[in-house]
């Protein structure tokens, strides 16, 4: 029986090295990478991948959903983080309604991701909810 070969690859063509020190840095880094035309219509989730020094390696578009939700698959997040040799991750999603307060589901997924990340020696630095007007940081608000 012939087994299928699996290839794992990662490329980073980013020459600009941006260090994340605060949630404001995360918001300022991600907002130009968000579609300004759909931020108020479609919920999306992304992850920012960082090295041990909290320098951004890149951003990964995790999912796009509907008006009131999107899928956040922990296995995909962790697989991408490991493939990119990331040490730290930040989960980000938008609320099309503009309400920046986290839902109960947001809190549950954050807790699950934090626990799963620990098992792989990854650090979930923050979960940030964004809108055109601003952001909410789980870390800043003591939830993480």
mmCIF file of N, CA and C in Angstrom:
data_model
loop_
_atom_site.group_PDB
_atom_site.id
_atom_site.type_symbol
_atom_site.label_atom_id
_atom_site.label_comp_id
_atom_site.label_asym_id
_atom_site.label_seq_id
_atom_site.Cartn_x
_atom_site.Cartn_y
_atom_site.Cartn_z
ATOM 1 N N UNK A 1 0.846 -1.182 0.000
ATOM 2 C CA UNK A 1 0.000 0.000 0.000
ATOM 3 C C UNK A 1 0.889 1.243 0.000
ATOM 4 N N UNK A 2 0.626 2.154 -0.913
ATOM 5 C CA UNK A 2 1.364 3.416 -1.023
ATOM 6 C C UNK A 2 0.685 4.466 -0.148
ATOM 7 N N UNK A 3 1.457 5.086 0.741
ATOM 8 C CA UNK A 3 0.912 6.136 1.602
ATOM 9 C C UNK A 3 1.047 7.498 0.938
ATOM 10 N N UNK A 4 0.097 8.352 1.197
ATOM 11 C CA UNK A 4 0.142 9.709 0.651
ATOM 12 C C UNK A 4 1.186 10.515 1.414
ATOM 13 N N UNK A 5 1.933 11.309 0.683
ATOM 14 C CA UNK A 5 2.915 12.192 1.308
ATOM 15 C C UNK A 5 2.233 13.504 1.661
ATOM 16 N N UNK A 6 2.501 13.956 2.870
ATOM 17 C CA UNK A 6 1.928 15.222 3.330
ATOM 18 C C UNK A 6 3.034 16.260 3.344
ATOM 19 N N UNK A 7 2.757 17.418 2.752
ATOM 20 C CA UNK A 7 3.735 18.499 2.727
ATOM 21 C C UNK A 7 3.249 19.633 3.608
ATOM 22 N N UNK A 8 4.115 20.126 4.446
ATOM 23 C CA UNK A 8 3.820 21.254 5.312
ATOM 24 C C UNK A 8 4.753 22.380 4.894
ATOM 25 N N UNK A 9 4.186 23.549 4.606
ATOM 26 C CA UNK A 9 5.040 24.649 4.161
ATOM 27 C C UNK A 9 4.595 25.957 4.778
ATOM 28 N N UNK A 10 5.531 26.875 4.833
ATOM 29 C CA UNK A 10 5.274 28.215 5.362
ATOM 30 C C UNK A 10 6.211 29.168 4.650
ATOM 31 N N UNK A 11 5.669 30.264 4.174
ATOM 32 C CA UNK A 11 6.509 31.301 3.585
ATOM 33 C C UNK A 11 6.109 32.638 4.198
ATOM 34 N N UNK A 12 7.091 33.472 4.406
ATOM 35 C CA UNK A 12 6.834 34.796 4.953
ATOM 36 C C UNK A 12 7.625 35.794 4.122
ATOM 37 N N UNK A 13 6.913 36.573 3.343
ATOM 38 C CA UNK A 13 7.571 37.552 2.492
ATOM 39 C C UNK A 13 7.447 38.957 3.064
ATOM 40 N N UNK A 14 7.070 39.035 4.324
ATOM 41 C CA UNK A 14 6.915 40.314 5.002
ATOM 42 C C UNK A 14 8.286 40.828 5.424
ATOM 43 N N UNK A 15 8.671 41.959 4.913
ATOM 44 C CA UNK A 15 9.968 42.537 5.272
ATOM 45 C C UNK A 15 9.852 43.553 6.401
ATOM 46 N N UNK A 16 8.622 43.964 6.693
ATOM 47 C CA UNK A 16 8.413 44.913 7.788
ATOM 48 C C UNK A 16 8.170 44.135 9.072
ATOM 49 N N UNK A 17 8.931 44.438 10.084
ATOM 50 C CA UNK A 17 8.808 43.752 11.369
ATOM 51 C C UNK A 17 8.087 44.662 12.350
ATOM 52 N N UNK A 18 6.845 44.305 12.694
ATOM 53 C CA UNK A 18 6.058 45.098 13.633
ATOM 54 C C UNK A 18 5.910 44.318 14.926
ATOM 55 N N UNK A 19 6.283 44.951 16.019
ATOM 56 C CA UNK A 19 6.177 44.343 17.336
ATOM 57 C C UNK A 19 4.869 44.770 17.991
ATOM 58 N N UNK A 20 4.202 43.819 18.630
ATOM 59 C CA UNK A 20 2.949 44.079 19.316
ATOM 60 C C UNK A 20 3.220 44.194 20.804
ATOM 61 N N UNK A 21 2.929 45.362 21.357
ATOM 62 C CA UNK A 21 3.114 45.584 22.787
ATOM 63 C C UNK A 21 1.790 45.732 23.517
ATOM 64 N N UNK A 22 0.758 46.239 22.820
ATOM 65 C CA UNK A 22 -0.531 46.517 23.438
ATOM 66 C C UNK A 22 -1.659 46.147 22.474
ATOM 67 N N UNK A 23 -2.865 46.095 22.999
ATOM 68 C CA UNK A 23 -4.028 45.785 22.163
ATOM 69 C C UNK A 23 -4.219 46.833 21.073
ATOM 70 N N UNK A 24 -3.861 48.065 21.351
ATOM 71 C CA UNK A 24 -3.961 49.120 20.342
ATOM 72 C C UNK A 24 -3.068 48.795 19.139
ATOM 73 N N UNK A 25 -1.889 48.216 19.392
ATOM 74 C CA UNK A 25 -0.987 47.806 18.307
ATOM 75 C C UNK A 25 -1.650 46.737 17.439
ATOM 76 N N UNK A 26 -2.369 45.823 18.091
ATOM 77 C CA UNK A 26 -3.068 44.761 17.360
ATOM 78 C C UNK A 26 -4.127 45.377 16.456
ATOM 79 N N UNK A 27 -4.937 46.274 17.021
ATOM 80 C CA UNK A 27 -6.013 46.910 16.260
ATOM 81 C C UNK A 27 -5.440 47.690 15.068
ATOM 82 N N UNK A 28 -4.402 48.466 15.317
ATOM 83 C CA UNK A 28 -3.803 49.267 14.248
ATOM 84 C C UNK A 28 -3.158 48.398 13.172
ATOM 85 N N UNK A 29 -2.668 47.223 13.556
ATOM 86 C CA UNK A 29 -2.060 46.323 12.575
ATOM 87 C C UNK A 29 -3.115 45.622 11.733
ATOM 88 N N UNK A 30 -4.246 45.246 12.335
ATOM 89 C CA UNK A 30 -5.232 44.424 11.625
ATOM 90 C C UNK A 30 -6.237 45.240 10.821
ATOM 91 N N UNK A 31 -6.579 46.433 11.255
ATOM 92 C CA UNK A 31 -7.666 47.168 10.594
ATOM 93 C C UNK A 31 -7.377 47.442 9.107
ATOM 94 N N UNK A 32 -6.123 47.712 8.689
ATOM 95 C CA UNK A 32 -5.884 47.875 7.248
ATOM 96 C C UNK A 32 -6.035 46.566 6.466
ATOM 97 N N UNK A 33 -5.991 45.423 7.168
ATOM 98 C CA UNK A 33 -6.131 44.118 6.533
ATOM 99 C C UNK A 33 -7.567 43.623 6.534
ATOM 100 N N UNK A 34 -8.474 44.450 6.977
ATOM 101 C CA UNK A 34 -9.887 44.081 7.025
ATOM 102 C C UNK A 34 -10.610 44.786 5.897
ATOM 103 N N UNK A 35 -11.546 44.135 5.278
ATOM 104 C CA UNK A 35 -12.317 44.735 4.199
ATOM 105 C C UNK A 35 -13.262 45.775 4.790
ATOM 106 N N UNK A 36 -12.982 47.030 4.545
ATOM 107 C CA UNK A 36 -13.773 48.117 5.138
ATOM 108 C C UNK A 36 -15.212 48.146 4.614
ATOM 109 N N UNK A 37 -15.449 47.500 3.474
ATOM 110 C CA UNK A 37 -16.803 47.477 2.914
ATOM 111 C C UNK A 37 -17.680 46.418 3.565
ATOM 112 N N UNK A 38 -17.063 45.366 4.127
ATOM 113 C CA UNK A 38 -17.866 44.284 4.702
ATOM 114 C C UNK A 38 -17.777 44.197 6.227
ATOM 115 N N UNK A 39 -16.964 45.024 6.857
ATOM 116 C CA UNK A 39 -16.779 44.941 8.309
ATOM 117 C C UNK A 39 -18.092 45.108 9.073
ATOM 118 N N UNK A 40 -19.045 45.847 8.496
ATOM 119 C CA UNK A 40 -20.340 46.064 9.145
ATOM 120 C C UNK A 40 -21.426 45.116 8.633
ATOM 121 N N UNK A 41 -21.069 44.156 7.766
ATOM 122 C CA UNK A 41 -22.069 43.271 7.172
ATOM 123 C C UNK A 41 -21.795 41.793 7.391
ATOM 124 N N UNK A 42 -20.522 41.404 7.397
ATOM 125 C CA UNK A 42 -20.156 39.993 7.481
ATOM 126 C C UNK A 42 -19.186 39.798 8.634
ATOM 127 N N UNK A 43 -19.500 38.835 9.511
ATOM 128 C CA UNK A 43 -18.580 38.532 10.604
ATOM 129 C C UNK A 43 -17.455 37.651 10.066
ATOM 130 N N UNK A 44 -16.230 38.034 10.393
ATOM 131 C CA UNK A 44 -15.047 37.295 9.973
ATOM 132 C C UNK A 44 -14.142 37.074 11.176
ATOM 133 N N UNK A 45 -13.312 36.052 11.093
ATOM 134 C CA UNK A 45 -12.305 35.846 12.132
ATOM 135 C C UNK A 45 -10.950 35.615 11.488
ATOM 136 N N UNK A 46 -9.931 36.136 12.152
ATOM 137 C CA UNK A 46 -8.552 36.020 11.681
ATOM 138 C C UNK A 46 -7.658 35.773 12.883
ATOM 139 N N UNK A 47 -6.466 35.305 12.615
ATOM 140 C CA UNK A 47 -5.480 35.198 13.683
ATOM 141 C C UNK A 47 -4.204 35.910 13.243
ATOM 142 N N UNK A 48 -3.600 36.572 14.207
ATOM 143 C CA UNK A 48 -2.274 37.146 13.997
ATOM 144 C C UNK A 48 -1.285 36.189 14.645
ATOM 145 N N UNK A 49 -0.256 35.847 13.911
ATOM 146 C CA UNK A 49 0.769 34.936 14.386
ATOM 147 C C UNK A 49 2.016 35.727 14.715
ATOM 148 N N UNK A 50 2.595 35.457 15.880
ATOM 149 C CA UNK A 50 3.756 36.213 16.343
ATOM 150 C C UNK A 50 4.861 35.268 16.807
ATOM 151 N N UNK A 51 6.085 35.767 16.762
ATOM 152 C CA UNK A 51 7.197 34.981 17.290
ATOM 153 C C UNK A 51 7.319 35.223 18.791
ATOM 154 N N UNK A 52 8.343 34.661 19.403
ATOM 155 C CA UNK A 52 8.512 34.763 20.858
ATOM 156 C C UNK A 52 8.715 36.212 21.309
ATOM 157 N N UNK A 53 9.265 37.049 20.451
ATOM 158 C CA UNK A 53 9.495 38.463 20.777
ATOM 159 C C UNK A 53 8.265 39.335 20.474
ATOM 160 N N UNK A 54 7.146 38.698 20.158
ATOM 161 C CA UNK A 54 5.891 39.377 19.820
ATOM 162 C C UNK A 54 5.990 40.223 18.552
ATOM 163 N N UNK A 55 6.829 39.792 17.635
ATOM 164 C CA UNK A 55 6.908 40.405 16.306
ATOM 165 C C UNK A 55 5.942 39.647 15.403
ATOM 166 N N UNK A 56 5.140 40.380 14.672
ATOM 167 C CA UNK A 56 4.131 39.769 13.809
ATOM 168 C C UNK A 56 4.795 39.016 12.667
ATOM 169 N N UNK A 57 4.440 37.724 12.555
ATOM 170 C CA UNK A 57 4.877 36.901 11.429
ATOM 171 C C UNK A 57 3.923 37.067 10.258
ATOM 172 N N UNK A 58 2.637 37.216 10.574
ATOM 173 C CA UNK A 58 1.641 37.379 9.523
ATOM 174 C C UNK A 58 0.235 37.235 10.073
ATOM 175 N N UNK A 59 -0.731 37.333 9.186
ATOM 176 C CA UNK A 59 -2.141 37.201 9.544
ATOM 177 C C UNK A 59 -2.728 36.070 8.708
ATOM 178 N N UNK A 60 -3.630 35.320 9.312
ATOM 179 C CA UNK A 60 -4.296 34.215 8.627
ATOM 180 C C UNK A 60 -5.796 34.443 8.689
ATOM 181 N N UNK A 61 -6.455 34.396 7.529
ATOM 182 C CA UNK A 61 -7.907 34.538 7.467
ATOM 183 C C UNK A 61 -8.528 33.200 7.817
ATOM 184 N N UNK A 62 -9.137 33.139 8.976
ATOM 185 C CA UNK A 62 -9.665 31.891 9.494
ATOM 186 C C UNK A 62 -11.021 31.540 8.887
ATOM 187 N N UNK A 63 -11.963 32.493 8.916
ATOM 188 C CA UNK A 63 -13.284 32.185 8.369
ATOM 189 C C UNK A 63 -14.103 33.442 8.124
ATOM 190 N N UNK A 64 -15.097 33.281 7.253
ATOM 191 C CA UNK A 64 -16.093 34.312 7.003
ATOM 192 C C UNK A 64 -17.439 33.670 7.251
ATOM 193 N N UNK A 65 -18.321 34.418 7.871
ATOM 194 C CA UNK A 65 -19.622 33.861 8.205
ATOM 195 C C UNK A 65 -20.750 34.698 7.670
ATOM 196 N N UNK A 66 -21.742 34.876 8.513
ATOM 197 C CA UNK A 66 -22.913 35.656 8.147
ATOM 198 C C UNK A 66 -22.969 36.932 8.961
ATOM 199 N N UNK A 67 -24.157 37.421 9.143
ATOM 200 C CA UNK A 67 -24.358 38.668 9.861
ATOM 201 C C UNK A 67 -24.077 38.511 11.352
ATOM 202 N N UNK A 68 -24.378 37.320 11.893
ATOM 203 C CA UNK A 68 -24.294 37.164 13.344
ATOM 204 C C UNK A 68 -23.336 36.080 13.829
ATOM 205 N N UNK A 69 -22.494 35.561 12.965
ATOM 206 C CA UNK A 69 -21.566 34.546 13.444
ATOM 207 C C UNK A 69 -20.636 34.026 12.365
ATOM 208 N N UNK A 70 -19.568 33.394 12.830
ATOM 209 C CA UNK A 70 -18.614 32.745 11.946
ATOM 210 C C UNK A 70 -17.989 31.578 12.697
ATOM 211 N N UNK A 71 -17.411 30.644 11.977
ATOM 212 C CA UNK A 71 -16.831 29.448 12.583
ATOM 213 C C UNK A 71 -15.410 29.741 13.050
ATOM 214 N N UNK A 72 -15.110 29.332 14.274
ATOM 215 C CA UNK A 72 -13.754 29.420 14.808
ATOM 216 C C UNK A 72 -13.349 27.994 15.180
ATOM 217 N N UNK A 73 -12.566 27.360 14.325
ATOM 218 C CA UNK A 73 -12.145 25.974 14.526
ATOM 219 C C UNK A 73 -10.778 25.963 15.196
ATOM 220 N N UNK A 74 -10.729 25.507 16.440
ATOM 221 C CA UNK A 74 -9.482 25.511 17.201
ATOM 222 C C UNK A 74 -8.389 24.693 16.531
ATOM 223 N N UNK A 75 -8.756 23.587 15.912
ATOM 224 C CA UNK A 75 -7.757 22.731 15.269
ATOM 225 C C UNK A 75 -7.061 23.456 14.124
ATOM 226 N N UNK A 76 -7.814 24.243 13.385
ATOM 227 C CA UNK A 76 -7.213 24.999 12.280
ATOM 228 C C UNK A 76 -6.282 26.070 12.836
ATOM 229 N N UNK A 77 -6.713 26.775 13.868
ATOM 230 C CA UNK A 77 -5.870 27.818 14.480
ATOM 231 C C UNK A 77 -4.550 27.219 14.940
ATOM 232 N N UNK A 78 -4.624 26.114 15.662
ATOM 233 C CA UNK A 78 -3.407 25.504 16.205
ATOM 234 C C UNK A 78 -2.523 24.930 15.107
ATOM 235 N N UNK A 79 -3.132 24.349 14.082
ATOM 236 C CA UNK A 79 -2.348 23.812 12.963
ATOM 237 C C UNK A 79 -1.595 24.920 12.247
ATOM 238 N N UNK A 80 -2.263 26.034 12.005
ATOM 239 C CA UNK A 80 -1.623 27.164 11.333
ATOM 240 C C UNK A 80 -0.498 27.724 12.191
ATOM 241 N N UNK A 81 -0.737 27.873 13.489
ATOM 242 C CA UNK A 81 0.282 28.412 14.397
ATOM 243 C C UNK A 81 1.525 27.516 14.409
ATOM 244 N N UNK A 82 1.317 26.221 14.469
ATOM 245 C CA UNK A 82 2.454 25.294 14.478
ATOM 246 C C UNK A 82 3.187 25.306 13.141
ATOM 247 N N UNK A 83 2.436 25.353 12.065
ATOM 248 C CA UNK A 83 3.037 25.364 10.727
ATOM 249 C C UNK A 83 3.895 26.605 10.517
ATOM 250 N N UNK A 84 3.503 27.716 11.128
ATOM 251 C CA UNK A 84 4.222 28.983 10.963
ATOM 252 C C UNK A 84 5.307 29.179 12.012
ATOM 253 N N UNK A 85 5.469 28.197 12.881
ATOM 254 C CA UNK A 85 6.460 28.284 13.953
ATOM 255 C C UNK A 85 6.193 29.490 14.865
ATOM 256 N N UNK A 86 4.913 29.775 15.057
ATOM 257 C CA UNK A 86 4.521 30.887 15.930
ATOM 258 C C UNK A 86 4.665 30.467 17.384
ATOM 259 N N UNK A 87 4.940 31.433 18.236
ATOM 260 C CA UNK A 87 4.980 31.202 19.681
ATOM 261 C C UNK A 87 3.776 31.831 20.364
ATOM 262 N N UNK A 88 3.244 32.874 19.748
ATOM 263 C CA UNK A 88 2.114 33.622 20.302
ATOM 264 C C UNK A 88 1.060 33.815 19.225
ATOM 265 N N UNK A 89 -0.198 33.862 19.652
ATOM 266 C CA UNK A 89 -1.285 34.099 18.704
ATOM 267 C C UNK A 89 -2.282 35.095 19.296
ATOM 268 N N UNK A 90 -2.977 35.773 18.397
ATOM 269 C CA UNK A 90 -4.063 36.684 18.772
ATOM 270 C C UNK A 90 -5.249 36.340 17.884
ATOM 271 N N UNK A 91 -6.388 36.063 18.497
ATOM 272 C CA UNK A 91 -7.620 35.827 17.765
ATOM 273 C C UNK A 91 -8.337 37.160 17.611
ATOM 274 N N UNK A 92 -8.842 37.413 16.405
ATOM 275 C CA UNK A 92 -9.539 38.672 16.129
ATOM 276 C C UNK A 92 -10.798 38.363 15.339
ATOM 277 N N UNK A 93 -11.877 39.004 15.704
ATOM 278 C CA UNK A 93 -13.073 38.942 14.867
ATOM 279 C C UNK A 93 -13.839 40.251 14.993
ATOM 280 N N UNK A 94 -14.693 40.490 14.030
ATOM 281 C CA UNK A 94 -15.494 41.713 14.031
ATOM 282 C C UNK A 94 -16.925 41.403 14.454
ATOM 283 N N UNK A 95 -17.590 42.395 14.954
ATOM 284 C CA UNK A 95 -19.022 42.333 15.220
ATOM 285 C C UNK A 95 -19.690 43.317 14.266
ATOM 286 N N UNK A 96 -20.366 42.810 13.230
ATOM 287 C CA UNK A 96 -21.011 43.709 12.262
ATOM 288 C C UNK A 96 -21.984 44.698 12.899
ATOM 289 N N UNK A 97 -22.561 44.338 14.041
ATOM 290 C CA UNK A 97 -23.513 45.227 14.702
ATOM 291 C C UNK A 97 -22.840 46.472 15.269
ATOM 292 N N UNK A 98 -21.505 46.400 15.454
ATOM 293 C CA UNK A 98 -20.794 47.504 16.068
ATOM 294 C C UNK A 98 -20.707 47.377 17.580
ATOM 295 N N UNK A 99 -21.492 46.459 18.172
ATOM 296 C CA UNK A 99 -21.444 46.215 19.610
ATOM 297 C C UNK A 99 -20.144 45.469 19.923
ATOM 298 N N UNK A 100 -19.282 46.085 20.681
ATOM 299 C CA UNK A 100 -17.974 45.493 20.946
ATOM 300 C C UNK A 100 -17.948 44.568 22.161
ATOM 301 N N UNK A 101 -19.038 44.464 22.881
ATOM 302 C CA UNK A 101 -19.062 43.573 24.044
ATOM 303 C C UNK A 101 -19.045 42.111 23.594
ATOM 304 N N UNK A 102 -18.231 41.277 24.261
ATOM 305 C CA UNK A 102 -18.154 39.865 23.866
ATOM 306 C C UNK A 102 -19.432 39.110 24.219
ATOM 307 N N UNK A 103 -19.805 38.198 23.334
ATOM 308 C CA UNK A 103 -20.942 37.322 23.605
ATOM 309 C C UNK A 103 -20.471 36.181 24.504
ATOM 310 N N UNK A 104 -21.413 35.430 25.006
ATOM 311 C CA UNK A 104 -21.058 34.259 25.826
ATOM 312 C C UNK A 104 -20.244 33.267 24.990
ATOM 313 N N UNK A 105 -20.610 33.116 23.720
ATOM 314 C CA UNK A 105 -19.865 32.219 22.829
ATOM 315 C C UNK A 105 -18.428 32.730 22.619
ATOM 316 N N UNK A 106 -18.245 34.032 22.529
ATOM 317 C CA UNK A 106 -16.896 34.609 22.412
ATOM 318 C C UNK A 106 -16.051 34.228 23.626
ATOM 319 N N UNK A 107 -16.648 34.301 24.795
ATOM 320 C CA UNK A 107 -15.933 33.965 26.033
ATOM 321 C C UNK A 107 -15.582 32.482 26.091
ATOM 322 N N UNK A 108 -16.510 31.640 25.648
ATOM 323 C CA UNK A 108 -16.277 30.193 25.665
ATOM 324 C C UNK A 108 -15.138 29.820 24.718
ATOM 325 N N UNK A 109 -15.163 30.351 23.495
ATOM 326 C CA UNK A 109 -14.121 30.000 22.520
ATOM 327 C C UNK A 109 -12.762 30.521 22.979
ATOM 328 N N UNK A 110 -12.738 31.658 23.648
ATOM 329 C CA UNK A 110 -11.483 32.203 24.160
ATOM 330 C C UNK A 110 -10.891 31.282 25.226
ATOM 331 N N UNK A 111 -11.733 30.822 26.123
ATOM 332 C CA UNK A 111 -11.272 29.913 27.174
ATOM 333 C C UNK A 111 -10.753 28.608 26.577
ATOM 334 N N UNK A 112 -11.481 28.048 25.621
ATOM 335 C CA UNK A 112 -11.061 26.802 24.981
ATOM 336 C C UNK A 112 -9.731 26.976 24.248
ATOM 337 N N UNK A 113 -9.598 28.088 23.521
ATOM 338 C CA UNK A 113 -8.369 28.336 22.768
ATOM 339 C C UNK A 113 -7.188 28.549 23.703
ATOM 340 N N UNK A 114 -7.401 29.259 24.788
ATOM 341 C CA UNK A 114 -6.329 29.483 25.762
ATOM 342 C C UNK A 114 -5.830 28.152 26.326
ATOM 343 N N UNK A 115 -6.759 27.278 26.695
ATOM 344 C CA UNK A 115 -6.391 25.977 27.267
ATOM 345 C C UNK A 115 -5.710 25.083 26.244
ATOM 346 N N UNK A 116 -6.231 25.038 25.032
ATOM 347 C CA UNK A 116 -5.632 24.202 23.981
ATOM 348 C C UNK A 116 -4.249 24.713 23.602
ATOM 349 N N UNK A 117 -4.084 26.025 23.557
ATOM 350 C CA UNK A 117 -2.793 26.625 23.204
ATOM 351 C C UNK A 117 -1.720 26.252 24.218
ATOM 352 N N UNK A 118 -2.085 26.264 25.483
ATOM 353 C CA UNK A 118 -1.133 25.925 26.546
ATOM 354 C C UNK A 118 -0.543 24.536 26.348
ATOM 355 N N UNK A 119 -1.368 23.605 25.899
ATOM 356 C CA UNK A 119 -0.901 22.232 25.687
ATOM 357 C C UNK A 119 0.208 22.147 24.646
ATOM 358 N N UNK A 120 0.234 23.101 23.739
ATOM 359 C CA UNK A 120 1.227 23.116 22.661
ATOM 360 C C UNK A 120 2.303 24.177 22.872
ATOM 361 N N UNK A 121 2.381 24.715 24.088
ATOM 362 C CA UNK A 121 3.339 25.769 24.422
ATOM 363 C C UNK A 121 3.178 27.013 23.557
ATOM 364 N N UNK A 122 1.949 27.288 23.200
ATOM 365 C CA UNK A 122 1.607 28.521 22.495
ATOM 366 C C UNK A 122 0.910 29.435 23.491
ATOM 367 N N UNK A 123 1.092 30.720 23.317
ATOM 368 C CA UNK A 123 0.462 31.683 24.210
ATOM 369 C C UNK A 123 -0.587 32.477 23.442
ATOM 370 N N UNK A 124 -1.826 32.410 23.911
ATOM 371 C CA UNK A 124 -2.887 33.260 23.367
ATOM 372 C C UNK A 124 -2.751 34.611 24.052
ATOM 373 N N UNK A 125 -2.207 35.583 23.330
ATOM 374 C CA UNK A 125 -1.963 36.909 23.912
ATOM 375 C C UNK A 125 -3.243 37.695 24.130
ATOM 376 N N UNK A 126 -4.178 37.554 23.186
ATOM 377 C CA UNK A 126 -5.391 38.358 23.273
ATOM 378 C C UNK A 126 -6.440 37.814 22.316
ATOM 379 N N UNK A 127 -7.666 38.192 22.561
ATOM 380 C CA UNK A 127 -8.781 38.005 21.639
ATOM 381 C C UNK A 127 -9.371 39.397 21.504
ATOM 382 N N UNK A 128 -9.379 39.918 20.296
ATOM 383 C CA UNK A 128 -9.801 41.295 20.062
ATOM 384 C C UNK A 128 -11.033 41.299 19.168
ATOM 385 N N UNK A 129 -12.053 42.001 19.606
ATOM 386 C CA UNK A 129 -13.262 42.208 18.812
ATOM 387 C C UNK A 129 -13.150 43.601 18.219
ATOM 388 N N UNK A 130 -13.355 43.705 16.912
ATOM 389 C CA UNK A 130 -13.165 44.997 16.254
ATOM 390 C C UNK A 130 -14.430 45.475 15.548
ATOM 391 N N UNK A 131 -14.450 46.768 15.309
ATOM 392 C CA UNK A 131 -15.439 47.425 14.453
ATOM 393 C C UNK A 131 -14.711 48.598 13.805
ATOM 394 N N UNK A 132 -15.416 49.336 12.968
ATOM 395 C CA UNK A 132 -14.811 50.527 12.364
ATOM 396 C C UNK A 132 -14.453 51.568 13.419
ATOM 397 N N UNK A 133 -15.220 51.608 14.490
ATOM 398 C CA UNK A 133 -15.056 52.653 15.501
ATOM 399 C C UNK A 133 -14.045 52.330 16.591
ATOM 400 N N UNK A 134 -13.711 51.062 16.767
ATOM 401 C CA UNK A 134 -12.801 50.726 17.854
ATOM 402 C C UNK A 134 -12.675 49.240 18.071
ATOM 403 N N UNK A 135 -12.294 48.870 19.296
ATOM 404 C CA UNK A 135 -12.037 47.469 19.594
ATOM 405 C C UNK A 135 -12.281 47.167 21.064
ATOM 406 N N UNK A 136 -12.390 45.868 21.350
ATOM 407 C CA UNK A 136 -12.495 45.374 22.725
ATOM 408 C C UNK A 136 -11.419 44.305 22.880
ATOM 409 N N UNK A 137 -10.622 44.412 23.910
ATOM 410 C CA UNK A 137 -9.548 43.462 24.170
ATOM 411 C C UNK A 137 -9.876 42.617 25.391
ATOM 412 N N UNK A 138 -9.866 41.288 25.207
ATOM 413 C CA UNK A 138 -10.075 40.388 26.338
ATOM 414 C C UNK A 138 -8.969 40.550 27.366
ATOM 415 N N UNK A 139 -7.734 40.726 26.915
ATOM 416 C CA UNK A 139 -6.599 40.886 27.829
ATOM 417 C C UNK A 139 -6.739 42.158 28.641
ATOM 418 N N UNK A 140 -7.077 43.254 27.993
ATOM 419 C CA UNK A 140 -7.211 44.530 28.698
ATOM 420 C C UNK A 140 -8.317 44.494 29.737
ATOM 421 N N UNK A 141 -9.332 43.670 29.486
ATOM 422 C CA UNK A 141 -10.482 43.612 30.375
ATOM 423 C C UNK A 141 -10.426 42.446 31.367
ATOM 424 N N UNK A 142 -9.255 41.818 31.472
ATOM 425 C CA UNK A 142 -9.050 40.784 32.483
ATOM 426 C C UNK A 142 -9.740 39.472 32.246
ATOM 427 N N UNK A 143 -10.216 39.240 31.048
ATOM 428 C CA UNK A 143 -10.912 37.983 30.740
ATOM 429 C C UNK A 143 -9.905 36.914 30.308
ATOM 430 N N UNK A 144 -8.769 37.314 29.860
ATOM 431 C CA UNK A 144 -7.755 36.362 29.391
ATOM 432 C C UNK A 144 -6.669 36.184 30.439
#
